[in-house]
Short mmCIF file of C-alpha atoms in Angstrom, two decimals:
data_model
loop_
_atom_site.label_atom_id
_atom_site.label_comp_id
_atom_site.label_asym_id
_atom_site.label_seq_id
_atom_site.Cartn_x
_atom_site.Cartn_y
_atom_site.Cartn_z
CA MET A 3 -13.07 -8.30 1.69
CA ASN A 4 -14.51 -6.09 4.34
CA ARG A 5 -11.05 -5.79 6.09
CA LEU A 6 -9.57 -4.62 2.51
CA LEU A 7 -12.46 -1.83 1.98
CA VAL A 8 -11.78 -0.43 5.33
CA THR A 9 -7.90 -0.46 4.95
CA SER A 10 -8.43 1.42 1.94
CA PHE A 11 -11.02 3.57 3.16
CA VAL A 12 -8.58 4.51 6.34
CA TYR A 13 -5.73 5.33 3.62
CA MET A 14 -8.33 7.48 1.63
CA ILE A 15 -8.60 9.75 5.00
CA LEU A 16 -5.34 9.72 5.88
CA GLY A 17 -4.32 10.58 2.20
CA LEU A 18 -7.12 13.59 2.06
CA ALA A 19 -5.95 14.65 5.98
CA SER A 20 -2.19 14.98 5.02
CA GLY A 21 -3.03 17.48 2.03
CA VAL A 22 -5.05 19.53 4.38
CA PHE A 23 -2.27 19.24 6.83
CA TYR A 24 0.16 20.22 4.19
CA ARG A 25 -1.60 23.03 3.07
CA GLU A 26 -2.03 24.64 6.85
CA TYR A 27 1.43 23.78 8.02
CA SER A 28 3.21 25.29 5.10
CA LYS A 29 1.05 28.49 5.56
CA LEU A 30 1.51 28.51 9.25
CA THR A 31 5.11 28.45 8.63
CA GLY A 32 5.49 30.86 5.55
CA THR A 33 6.51 28.11 3.38
CA VAL A 34 3.78 27.77 0.85
CA GLY A 35 5.32 26.45 -2.49
CA GLU A 36 8.23 25.14 -1.04
CA GLN A 37 9.34 21.33 -1.85
CA SER A 38 9.27 18.92 1.03
CA GLN A 39 8.39 15.45 1.98
CA LEU A 40 5.07 16.77 2.82
CA SER A 41 4.05 17.84 -0.74
CA THR A 42 4.19 14.12 -1.81
CA LEU A 43 2.77 12.63 1.37
CA HIS A 44 -0.91 13.33 -0.16
CA THR A 45 -0.04 11.29 -3.13
CA HIS A 46 2.04 8.28 -1.55
CA LEU A 47 -0.87 7.53 0.99
CA LEU A 48 -3.82 7.62 -1.90
CA VAL A 49 -1.87 5.74 -4.21
CA LEU A 50 0.31 3.24 -2.06
CA GLY A 51 -2.70 2.92 0.50
CA MET A 52 -6.31 3.59 -1.10
CA LEU A 53 -5.36 2.46 -4.54
CA VAL A 54 -3.43 -0.74 -3.92
CA PHE A 55 -5.86 -2.03 -1.16
CA LEU A 56 -9.07 -1.38 -3.56
CA VAL A 57 -6.94 -3.66 -6.54
CA VAL A 58 -6.12 -6.07 -3.92
CA LEU A 59 -9.93 -5.72 -3.32
CA ALA A 60 -10.81 -6.17 -7.05
CA LEU A 61 -8.44 -9.37 -7.17
CA GLU A 62 -9.79 -10.66 -3.99
CA ALA A 63 -13.30 -10.70 -5.43
CA THR A 64 -12.12 -12.32 -8.84
CA MET A 65 -9.49 -14.70 -7.46
CA ARG A 66 -9.83 -15.18 -3.83
CA VAL A 67 -6.17 -14.08 -2.67
CA THR A 68 -6.74 -14.13 1.00
CA GLY A 69 -6.82 -16.96 3.49
CA ARG A 70 -2.92 -17.68 2.16
CA ARG A 71 -0.53 -17.63 4.37
CA SER A 72 1.59 -15.32 1.62
CA PHE A 73 -1.28 -12.90 1.65
CA THR A 74 -1.38 -12.46 5.52
CA VAL A 75 2.59 -11.60 5.22
CA PHE A 76 1.43 -9.30 2.38
CA TYR A 77 -1.37 -7.50 4.62
CA TRP A 78 0.61 -6.74 7.69
CA THR A 79 4.34 -6.55 6.25
CA TYR A 80 2.92 -3.92 3.68
CA ASN A 81 0.94 -1.99 6.11
CA VAL A 82 3.87 -1.67 8.70
CA GLY A 83 6.13 -0.72 5.82
CA LEU A 84 3.77 1.92 4.55
CA VAL A 85 3.12 3.17 8.33
CA ILE A 86 7.04 3.67 8.81
CA THR A 87 7.41 5.26 5.67
CA VAL A 88 4.85 7.75 5.86
CA VAL A 89 6.13 8.79 9.46
CA MET A 90 9.48 9.32 7.96
CA MET A 91 8.08 11.50 5.50
CA VAL A 92 6.17 13.62 7.75
CA VAL A 93 9.23 13.67 9.98
CA ARG A 94 11.50 15.00 7.07
CA GLY A 95 9.08 16.94 5.75
CA VAL A 96 8.44 18.93 9.31
CA LEU A 97 12.04 19.31 9.33
CA THR A 98 12.32 20.80 6.01
CA LEU A 99 9.41 23.18 6.15
CA ASP A 100 10.95 24.40 9.87
CA GLY A 101 14.45 25.07 8.01
CA ALA A 102 16.13 22.12 8.93
CA ASP A 103 18.61 21.25 5.84
CA PRO A 104 17.63 17.77 5.16
CA THR A 105 21.19 16.41 4.41
CA GLY A 106 22.13 17.84 8.04
CA THR A 107 19.74 15.69 10.00
CA THR A 108 20.55 12.52 11.46
CA ALA A 109 20.94 9.32 9.52
CA ALA A 110 18.31 7.72 11.41
CA ILE A 111 15.54 9.32 9.29
CA PRO A 112 16.74 7.86 6.04
CA GLY A 113 17.64 4.76 7.41
CA ILE A 114 14.23 4.10 9.42
CA ALA A 115 12.64 5.29 6.14
CA GLY A 116 14.75 2.65 3.86
CA LEU A 117 13.56 0.12 6.69
CA GLY A 118 9.93 0.97 5.28
CA HIS A 119 10.69 0.61 1.88
CA MET A 120 12.02 -2.87 2.34
CA LEU A 121 9.07 -3.86 4.33
CA LEU A 122 7.18 -2.63 1.36
CA ALA A 123 8.71 -4.58 -1.11
CA VAL A 124 8.70 -7.77 1.17
CA GLY A 125 4.90 -7.18 1.27
CA LEU A 126 4.87 -6.85 -2.44
CA ILE A 127 6.54 -9.69 -3.13
CA ALA A 128 4.40 -12.06 -0.60
CA LEU A 129 1.47 -10.36 -2.60
CA PHE A 130 2.73 -11.88 -5.90
CA VAL A 131 3.07 -15.11 -4.16
CA ALA A 132 -0.42 -15.01 -3.25
CA LEU A 133 -1.46 -13.99 -6.36
CA ARG A 134 0.59 -16.95 -8.13
CA ALA A 135 -0.77 -19.73 -5.90
CA ALA A 136 -4.49 -17.87 -6.65
CA VAL A 137 -4.09 -18.12 -10.64
CA ALA A 138 -2.95 -21.80 -10.15
CA ASP A 139 -6.01 -22.79 -8.04
CA SER A 140 -8.28 -20.67 -10.56
CA GLN A 141 -6.49 -22.66 -13.80
CA GLU A 142 -6.81 -25.88 -11.67
CA ARG A 143 -10.60 -25.10 -11.22
CA SER A 144 -11.05 -24.48 -14.76
CA PHE A 145 -9.45 -27.40 -16.00
CA ARG A 146 -11.67 -29.73 -13.92
CA ALA A 147 -14.44 -28.04 -14.99
CA GLY A 148 -13.57 -28.70 -18.46
CA ALA A 149 -12.60 -32.30 -17.96
CA THR A 150 -15.79 -33.28 -16.78
CA LEU A 151 -17.14 -32.13 -20.26
CA GLU A 152 -17.58 -34.83 -23.00
CA VAL A 153 -15.52 -34.17 -26.22
CA ALA A 154 -17.09 -35.14 -29.30
CA PRO A 155 -15.18 -37.19 -31.75
CA HIS A 156 -14.12 -35.41 -34.93
#
């Protein structure tokens, strides 16, 4: 559980720092208010990073989802996918604020960003596999606990 809390905290710090970076970088380049990938980076990190791992922490506290292979796949695949996605958002955002036409840049940027999104999807699927197993385990425990009780005849 501590690892989930630390992961969530790291994404919170990155999310807040990315908001400051966008504000200061846009001031520096004279592009305040201009739309770019940097303007949404703050929200992506806070929601896809901090909030997702806080929800998973709550699920762990109530259903014990960690310790399963599918959870390990979720944790690492999702984190790698999120880091790749965020790095590509930074690259694309900086290029845009520096005056580059987003449609005229190399195809590698959206390709790598797409890979990040695919890894996020694989990670989310693995999380649901882990959740399904945790729900089944929880139901089995509840059934066993109920089966040991005597039922009075009607």
